[in-house]
């Protein structure tokens, strides 16, 4: 089933900058896509449109069978919270707040009973191997641990898609490899749809398919033979 589809997406700005130029592709449920390109190629702009954080100037974006224009503003916010999980390069955690409270944050707006929130959050934390850090403040964690918290937070509402924006960009190679193994495990073993934004080839190679952008245009869309094996050393 097609989860999201873009048709001739363009994004321009008042100063004349054209960030996206006629981008078209679709993503099926359960796919792992990497979007690559140099700085200025339109990767971040595209991610913002896919995540309902921005809207295109022209073209059509369909998510879960409906165009972006079909959703009211409050619906867009609800979908971002319930059907989309976000993992950012800068982690975006609350610094003087515990791991548990950080991961629970999306549940505050989901309508889930308060009595169930701890249990759901703790399961997500366990899946990324941080059960021993539940009460620690995020400021006490290493970079790799912070990104694992961010992944747990992205999982708590069991989203339809996880957007990972340069998730290894602030990490050393060992921690980055751990993050990619977790994401690949979530895709292969748990069936999550994942869209990864990256400029690193070794990171992109964990995906099934690589989309390359250049100067706002889709340069190539290639399926790859995955040489990596999904492995989550934290899963018991």
PDB file of N, CA and C in Angstrom, residues 77-146:
ATOM      1  N   UNK A  77      -1.753  18.588  12.799  1.00  0.00           N
ATOM      2  CA  UNK A  77      -1.045  18.476  14.071  1.00  0.00           C
ATOM      3  C   UNK A  77      -1.252  17.089  14.683  1.00  0.00           C
ATOM      4  N   UNK A  78      -2.464  16.561  14.576  1.00  0.00           N
ATOM      5  CA  UNK A  78      -2.761  15.241  15.139  1.00  0.00           C
ATOM      6  C   UNK A  78      -1.974  14.158  14.407  1.00  0.00           C
ATOM      7  N   UNK A  79      -1.899  14.267  13.075  1.00  0.00           N
ATOM      8  CA  UNK A  79      -1.159  13.274  12.292  1.00  0.00           C
ATOM      9  C   UNK A  79       0.330  13.346  12.595  1.00  0.00           C
ATOM     10  N   UNK A  80       0.878  14.549  12.723  1.00  0.00           N
ATOM     11  CA  UNK A  80       2.294  14.688  13.082  1.00  0.00           C
ATOM     12  C   UNK A  80       2.587  13.978  14.398  1.00  0.00           C
ATOM     13  N   UNK A  81       1.658  14.089  15.344  1.00  0.00           N
ATOM     14  CA  UNK A  81       1.875  13.485  16.657  1.00  0.00           C
ATOM     15  C   UNK A  81       1.655  11.983  16.666  1.00  0.00           C
ATOM     16  N   UNK A  82       0.608  11.514  15.979  1.00  0.00           N
ATOM     17  CA  UNK A  82       0.213  10.108  16.094  1.00  0.00           C
ATOM     18  C   UNK A  82       0.758   9.220  14.992  1.00  0.00           C
ATOM     19  N   UNK A  83       0.930   9.755  13.788  1.00  0.00           N
ATOM     20  CA  UNK A  83       1.320   8.906  12.663  1.00  0.00           C
ATOM     21  C   UNK A  83       2.735   9.143  12.176  1.00  0.00           C
ATOM     22  N   UNK A  84       3.416  10.157  12.735  1.00  0.00           N
ATOM     23  CA  UNK A  84       4.772  10.473  12.319  1.00  0.00           C
ATOM     24  C   UNK A  84       5.685  10.542  13.539  1.00  0.00           C
ATOM     25  N   UNK A  85       6.825   9.860  13.444  1.00  0.00           N
ATOM     26  CA  UNK A  85       7.842   9.964  14.478  1.00  0.00           C
ATOM     27  C   UNK A  85       9.053  10.679  13.903  1.00  0.00           C
ATOM     28  N   UNK A  86       9.660  11.565  14.684  1.00  0.00           N
ATOM     29  CA  UNK A  86      10.779  12.371  14.191  1.00  0.00           C
ATOM     30  C   UNK A  86      12.030  12.136  15.035  1.00  0.00           C
ATOM     31  N   UNK A  87      13.157  11.928  14.353  1.00  0.00           N
ATOM     32  CA  UNK A  87      14.458  11.799  15.008  1.00  0.00           C
ATOM     33  C   UNK A  87      15.388  12.812  14.340  1.00  0.00           C
ATOM     34  N   UNK A  88      15.912  13.761  15.131  1.00  0.00           N
ATOM     35  CA  UNK A  88      16.708  14.846  14.566  1.00  0.00           C
ATOM     36  C   UNK A  88      18.177  14.726  14.955  1.00  0.00           C
ATOM     37  N   UNK A  89      19.019  15.335  14.161  1.00  0.00           N
ATOM     38  CA  UNK A  89      20.465  15.337  14.422  1.00  0.00           C
ATOM     39  C   UNK A  89      20.781  15.913  15.801  1.00  0.00           C
ATOM     40  N   UNK A  90      20.055  16.949  16.209  1.00  0.00           N
ATOM     41  CA  UNK A  90      20.341  17.645  17.466  1.00  0.00           C
ATOM     42  C   UNK A  90      19.583  17.050  18.656  1.00  0.00           C
ATOM     43  N   UNK A  91      18.932  15.900  18.469  1.00  0.00           N
ATOM     44  CA  UNK A  91      18.231  15.153  19.513  1.00  0.00           C
ATOM     45  C   UNK A  91      16.919  15.818  19.962  1.00  0.00           C
ATOM     46  N   UNK A  92      16.973  17.140  20.243  1.00  0.00           N
ATOM     47  CA  UNK A  92      15.778  17.899  20.660  1.00  0.00           C
ATOM     48  C   UNK A  92      15.122  17.329  21.917  1.00  0.00           C
ATOM     49  N   UNK A  93      15.946  16.993  22.901  1.00  0.00           N
ATOM     50  CA  UNK A  93      15.434  16.516  24.189  1.00  0.00           C
ATOM     51  C   UNK A  93      15.371  17.675  25.185  1.00  0.00           C
ATOM     52  N   UNK A  94      14.504  17.536  26.177  1.00  0.00           N
ATOM     53  CA  UNK A  94      14.461  18.502  27.271  1.00  0.00           C
ATOM     54  C   UNK A  94      15.609  18.171  28.218  1.00  0.00           C
ATOM     55  N   UNK A  95      16.559  19.097  28.451  1.00  0.00           N
ATOM     56  CA  UNK A  95      17.820  18.758  29.118  1.00  0.00           C
ATOM     57  C   UNK A  95      17.704  18.378  30.594  1.00  0.00           C
ATOM     58  N   UNK A  96      16.877  19.044  31.368  1.00  0.00           N
ATOM     59  CA  UNK A  96      16.779  18.762  32.799  1.00  0.00           C
ATOM     60  C   UNK A  96      15.534  17.927  33.103  1.00  0.00           C
ATOM     61  N   UNK A  97      15.260  17.016  32.201  1.00  0.00           N
ATOM     62  CA  UNK A  97      14.082  16.161  32.302  1.00  0.00           C
ATOM     63  C   UNK A  97      14.519  14.713  32.113  1.00  0.00           C
ATOM     64  N   UNK A  98      13.889  13.796  32.833  1.00  0.00           N
ATOM     65  CA  UNK A  98      14.309  12.402  32.787  1.00  0.00           C
ATOM     66  C   UNK A  98      14.055  11.777  31.418  1.00  0.00           C
ATOM     67  N   UNK A  99      14.756  10.668  31.189  1.00  0.00           N
ATOM     68  CA  UNK A  99      14.551   9.897  29.967  1.00  0.00           C
ATOM     69  C   UNK A  99      13.083   9.516  29.838  1.00  0.00           C
ATOM     70  N   UNK A 100      12.491   9.038  30.920  1.00  0.00           N
ATOM     71  CA  UNK A 100      11.087   8.621  30.884  1.00  0.00           C
ATOM     72  C   UNK A 100      10.173   9.769  30.486  1.00  0.00           C
ATOM     73  N   UNK A 101      10.369  10.935  31.087  1.00  0.00           N
ATOM     74  CA  UNK A 101       9.498  12.074  30.780  1.00  0.00           C
ATOM     75  C   UNK A 101       9.698  12.556  29.355  1.00  0.00           C
ATOM     76  N   UNK A 102      10.929  12.515  28.849  1.00  0.00           N
ATOM     77  CA  UNK A 102      11.175  12.886  27.456  1.00  0.00           C
ATOM     78  C   UNK A 102      10.438  11.961  26.496  1.00  0.00           C
ATOM     79  N   UNK A 103      10.501  10.664  26.764  1.00  0.00           N
ATOM     80  CA  UNK A 103       9.874   9.689  25.866  1.00  0.00           C
ATOM     81  C   UNK A 103       8.350   9.771  25.964  1.00  0.00           C
ATOM     82  N   UNK A 104       7.836  10.107  27.137  1.00  0.00           N
ATOM     83  CA  UNK A 104       6.380  10.194  27.336  1.00  0.00           C
ATOM     84  C   UNK A 104       5.763  11.408  26.655  1.00  0.00           C
ATOM     85  N   UNK A 105       6.573  12.394  26.299  1.00  0.00           N
ATOM     86  CA  UNK A 105       6.045  13.682  25.845  1.00  0.00           C
ATOM     87  C   UNK A 105       4.988  13.580  24.750  1.00  0.00           C
ATOM     88  N   UNK A 106       5.207  12.811  23.668  1.00  0.00           N
ATOM     89  CA  UNK A 106       4.168  12.736  22.630  1.00  0.00           C
ATOM     90  C   UNK A 106       2.850  12.142  23.120  1.00  0.00           C
ATOM     91  N   UNK A 107       2.912  11.352  24.189  1.00  0.00           N
ATOM     92  CA  UNK A 107       1.690  10.712  24.707  1.00  0.00           C
ATOM     93  C   UNK A 107       0.767  11.711  25.406  1.00  0.00           C
ATOM     94  N   UNK A 108       1.325  12.849  25.808  1.00  0.00           N
ATOM     95  CA  UNK A 108       0.507  13.859  26.491  1.00  0.00           C
ATOM     96  C   UNK A 108      -0.584  14.399  25.577  1.00  0.00           C
ATOM     97  N   UNK A 109      -0.352  14.334  24.262  1.00  0.00           N
ATOM     98  CA  UNK A 109      -1.290  14.908  23.291  1.00  0.00           C
ATOM     99  C   UNK A 109      -2.002  13.838  22.472  1.00  0.00           C
ATOM    100  N   UNK A 110      -1.886  12.588  22.915  1.00  0.00           N
ATOM    101  CA  UNK A 110      -2.399  11.481  22.101  1.00  0.00           C
ATOM    102  C   UNK A 110      -3.741  10.936  22.579  1.00  0.00           C
ATOM    103  N   UNK A 111      -4.184  11.370  23.733  1.00  0.00           N
ATOM    104  CA  UNK A 111      -5.446  10.853  24.262  1.00  0.00           C
ATOM    105  C   UNK A 111      -5.301   9.551  25.014  1.00  0.00           C
ATOM    106  N   UNK A 112      -4.081   9.055  25.178  1.00  0.00           N
ATOM    107  CA  UNK A 112      -3.855   7.812  25.909  1.00  0.00           C
ATOM    108  C   UNK A 112      -3.958   8.095  27.411  1.00  0.00           C
ATOM    109  N   UNK A 113      -4.612   7.192  28.119  1.00  0.00           N
ATOM    110  CA  UNK A 113      -4.805   7.369  29.555  1.00  0.00           C
ATOM    111  C   UNK A 113      -3.459   7.521  30.269  1.00  0.00           C
ATOM    112  N   UNK A 114      -3.456   8.420  31.246  1.00  0.00           N
ATOM    113  CA  UNK A 114      -2.223   8.689  31.987  1.00  0.00           C
ATOM    114  C   UNK A 114      -1.676   7.418  32.635  1.00  0.00           C
ATOM    115  N   UNK A 115      -2.565   6.548  33.078  1.00  0.00           N
ATOM    116  CA  UNK A 115      -2.141   5.320  33.759  1.00  0.00           C
ATOM    117  C   UNK A 115      -1.362   4.377  32.851  1.00  0.00           C
ATOM    118  N   UNK A 116      -1.507   4.535  31.537  1.00  0.00           N
ATOM    119  CA  UNK A 116      -0.826   3.654  30.581  1.00  0.00           C
ATOM    120  C   UNK A 116       0.460   4.253  30.027  1.00  0.00           C
ATOM    121  N   UNK A 117       0.649   5.546  30.233  1.00  0.00           N
ATOM    122  CA  UNK A 117       1.769   6.230  29.566  1.00  0.00           C
ATOM    123  C   UNK A 117       3.125   5.712  30.007  1.00  0.00           C
ATOM    124  N   UNK A 118       3.307   5.490  31.310  1.00  0.00           N
ATOM    125  CA  UNK A 118       4.604   4.995  31.793  1.00  0.00           C
ATOM    126  C   UNK A 118       4.946   3.649  31.168  1.00  0.00           C
ATOM    127  N   UNK A 119       3.968   2.760  31.119  1.00  0.00           N
ATOM    128  CA  UNK A 119       4.198   1.421  30.576  1.00  0.00           C
ATOM    129  C   UNK A 119       4.598   1.484  29.104  1.00  0.00           C
ATOM    130  N   UNK A 120       3.883   2.292  28.326  1.00  0.00           N
ATOM    131  CA  UNK A 120       4.185   2.426  26.898  1.00  0.00           C
ATOM    132  C   UNK A 120       5.574   3.022  26.702  1.00  0.00           C
ATOM    133  N   UNK A 121       5.885   4.078  27.463  1.00  0.00           N
ATOM    134  CA  UNK A 121       7.190   4.726  27.346  1.00  0.00           C
ATOM    135  C   UNK A 121       8.312   3.786  27.762  1.00  0.00           C
ATOM    136  N   UNK A 122       8.113   3.017  28.824  1.00  0.00           N
ATOM    137  CA  UNK A 122       9.158   2.106  29.294  1.00  0.00           C
ATOM    138  C   UNK A 122       9.438   0.999  28.289  1.00  0.00           C
ATOM    139  N   UNK A 123       8.394   0.535  27.588  1.00  0.00           N
ATOM    140  CA  UNK A 123       8.609  -0.473  26.545  1.00  0.00           C
ATOM    141  C   UNK A 123       9.472   0.094  25.420  1.00  0.00           C
ATOM    142  N   UNK A 124       9.192   1.334  25.033  1.00  0.00           N
ATOM    143  CA  UNK A 124       9.981   1.975  23.975  1.00  0.00           C
ATOM    144  C   UNK A 124      11.426   2.169  24.430  1.00  0.00           C
ATOM    145  N   UNK A 125      11.620   2.564  25.668  1.00  0.00           N
ATOM    146  CA  UNK A 125      12.970   2.762  26.207  1.00  0.00           C
ATOM    147  C   UNK A 125      13.723   1.433  26.252  1.00  0.00           C
ATOM    148  N   UNK A 126      13.040   0.371  26.648  1.00  0.00           N
ATOM    149  CA  UNK A 126      13.672  -0.953  26.688  1.00  0.00           C
ATOM    150  C   UNK A 126      14.116  -1.399  25.300  1.00  0.00           C
ATOM    151  N   UNK A 127      13.329  -1.056  24.276  1.00  0.00           N
ATOM    152  CA  UNK A 127      13.657  -1.499  22.914  1.00  0.00           C
ATOM    153  C   UNK A 127      14.939  -0.871  22.394  1.00  0.00           C
ATOM    154  N   UNK A 128      15.357   0.267  22.976  1.00  0.00           N
ATOM    155  CA  UNK A 128      16.619   0.895  22.562  1.00  0.00           C
ATOM    156  C   UNK A 128      17.714   0.706  23.611  1.00  0.00           C
ATOM    157  N   UNK A 129      17.465  -0.176  24.589  1.00  0.00           N
ATOM    158  CA  UNK A 129      18.503  -0.564  25.535  1.00  0.00           C
ATOM    159  C   UNK A 129      18.841   0.441  26.608  1.00  0.00           C
ATOM    160  N   UNK A 130      17.871   1.233  27.038  1.00  0.00           N
ATOM    161  CA  UNK A 130      18.156   2.263  28.036  1.00  0.00           C
ATOM    162  C   UNK A 130      17.332   2.100  29.315  1.00  0.00           C
ATOM    163  N   UNK A 131      16.912   0.880  29.618  1.00  0.00           N
ATOM    164  CA  UNK A 131      16.114   0.654  30.833  1.00  0.00           C
ATOM    165  C   UNK A 131      16.853   1.096  32.090  1.00  0.00           C
ATOM    166  N   UNK A 132      18.182   1.009  32.061  1.00  0.00           N
ATOM    167  CA  UNK A 132      18.972   1.413  33.229  1.00  0.00           C
ATOM    168  C   UNK A 132      19.164   2.919  33.318  1.00  0.00           C
ATOM    169  N   UNK A 133      18.610   3.661  32.363  1.00  0.00           N
ATOM    170  CA  UNK A 133      18.770   5.122  32.351  1.00  0.00           C
ATOM    171  C   UNK A 133      17.417   5.848  32.478  1.00  0.00           C
ATOM    172  N   UNK A 134      16.376   5.121  32.788  1.00  0.00           N
ATOM    173  CA  UNK A 134      15.022   5.690  32.777  1.00  0.00           C
ATOM    174  C   UNK A 134      14.918   6.956  33.614  1.00  0.00           C
ATOM    175  N   UNK A 135      15.558   6.978  34.787  1.00  0.00           N
ATOM    176  CA  UNK A 135      15.426   8.124  35.707  1.00  0.00           C
ATOM    177  C   UNK A 135      16.514   9.166  35.524  1.00  0.00           C
ATOM    178  N   UNK A 136      17.471   8.897  34.639  1.00  0.00           N
ATOM    179  CA  UNK A 136      18.528   9.871  34.398  1.00  0.00           C
ATOM    180  C   UNK A 136      17.988  11.059  33.605  1.00  0.00           C
ATOM    181  N   UNK A 137      18.532  12.233  33.877  1.00  0.00           N
ATOM    182  CA  UNK A 137      18.217  13.390  33.044  1.00  0.00           C
ATOM    183  C   UNK A 137      18.960  13.261  31.717  1.00  0.00           C
ATOM    184  N   UNK A 138      18.377  13.788  30.653  1.00  0.00           N
ATOM    185  CA  UNK A 138      19.000  13.642  29.339  1.00  0.00           C
ATOM    186  C   UNK A 138      20.368  14.316  29.274  1.00  0.00           C
ATOM    187  N   UNK A 139      20.584  15.350  30.108  1.00  0.00           N
ATOM    188  CA  UNK A 139      21.878  16.038  30.122  1.00  0.00           C
ATOM    189  C   UNK A 139      22.994  15.155  30.669  1.00  0.00           C
ATOM    190  N   UNK A 140      22.635  14.037  31.309  1.00  0.00           N
ATOM    191  CA  UNK A 140      23.623  13.112  31.868  1.00  0.00           C
ATOM    192  C   UNK A 140      24.010  11.998  30.884  1.00  0.00           C
ATOM    193  N   UNK A 141      23.440  12.029  29.706  1.00  0.00           N
ATOM    194  CA  UNK A 141      23.653  10.948  28.741  1.00  0.00           C
ATOM    195  C   UNK A 141      24.710  11.308  27.703  1.00  0.00           C
ATOM    196  N   UNK A 142      25.285  10.279  27.111  1.00  0.00           N
ATOM    197  CA  UNK A 142      26.192  10.479  25.975  1.00  0.00           C
ATOM    198  C   UNK A 142      25.370  10.811  24.734  1.00  0.00           C
ATOM    199  N   UNK A 143      26.055  11.232  23.666  1.00  0.00           N
ATOM    200  CA  UNK A 143      25.346  11.563  22.429  1.00  0.00           C
ATOM    201  C   UNK A 143      24.581  10.375  21.866  1.00  0.00           C
ATOM    202  N   UNK A 144      25.220   9.205  21.868  1.00  0.00           N
ATOM    203  CA  UNK A 144      24.551   8.016  21.356  1.00  0.00           C
ATOM    204  C   UNK A 144      23.326   7.650  22.174  1.00  0.00           C
ATOM    205  N   UNK A 145      23.428   7.795  23.498  1.00  0.00           N
ATOM    206  CA  UNK A 145      22.275   7.514  24.362  1.00  0.00           C
ATOM    207  C   UNK A 145      21.152   8.518  24.124  1.00  0.00           C
ATOM    208  N   UNK A 146      21.511   9.777  23.916  1.00  0.00           N
ATOM    209  CA  UNK A 146      20.489  10.791  23.638  1.00  0.00           C
ATOM    210  C   UNK A 146      19.716  10.449  22.365  1.00  0.00           C
TER     211      UNK A 146
END
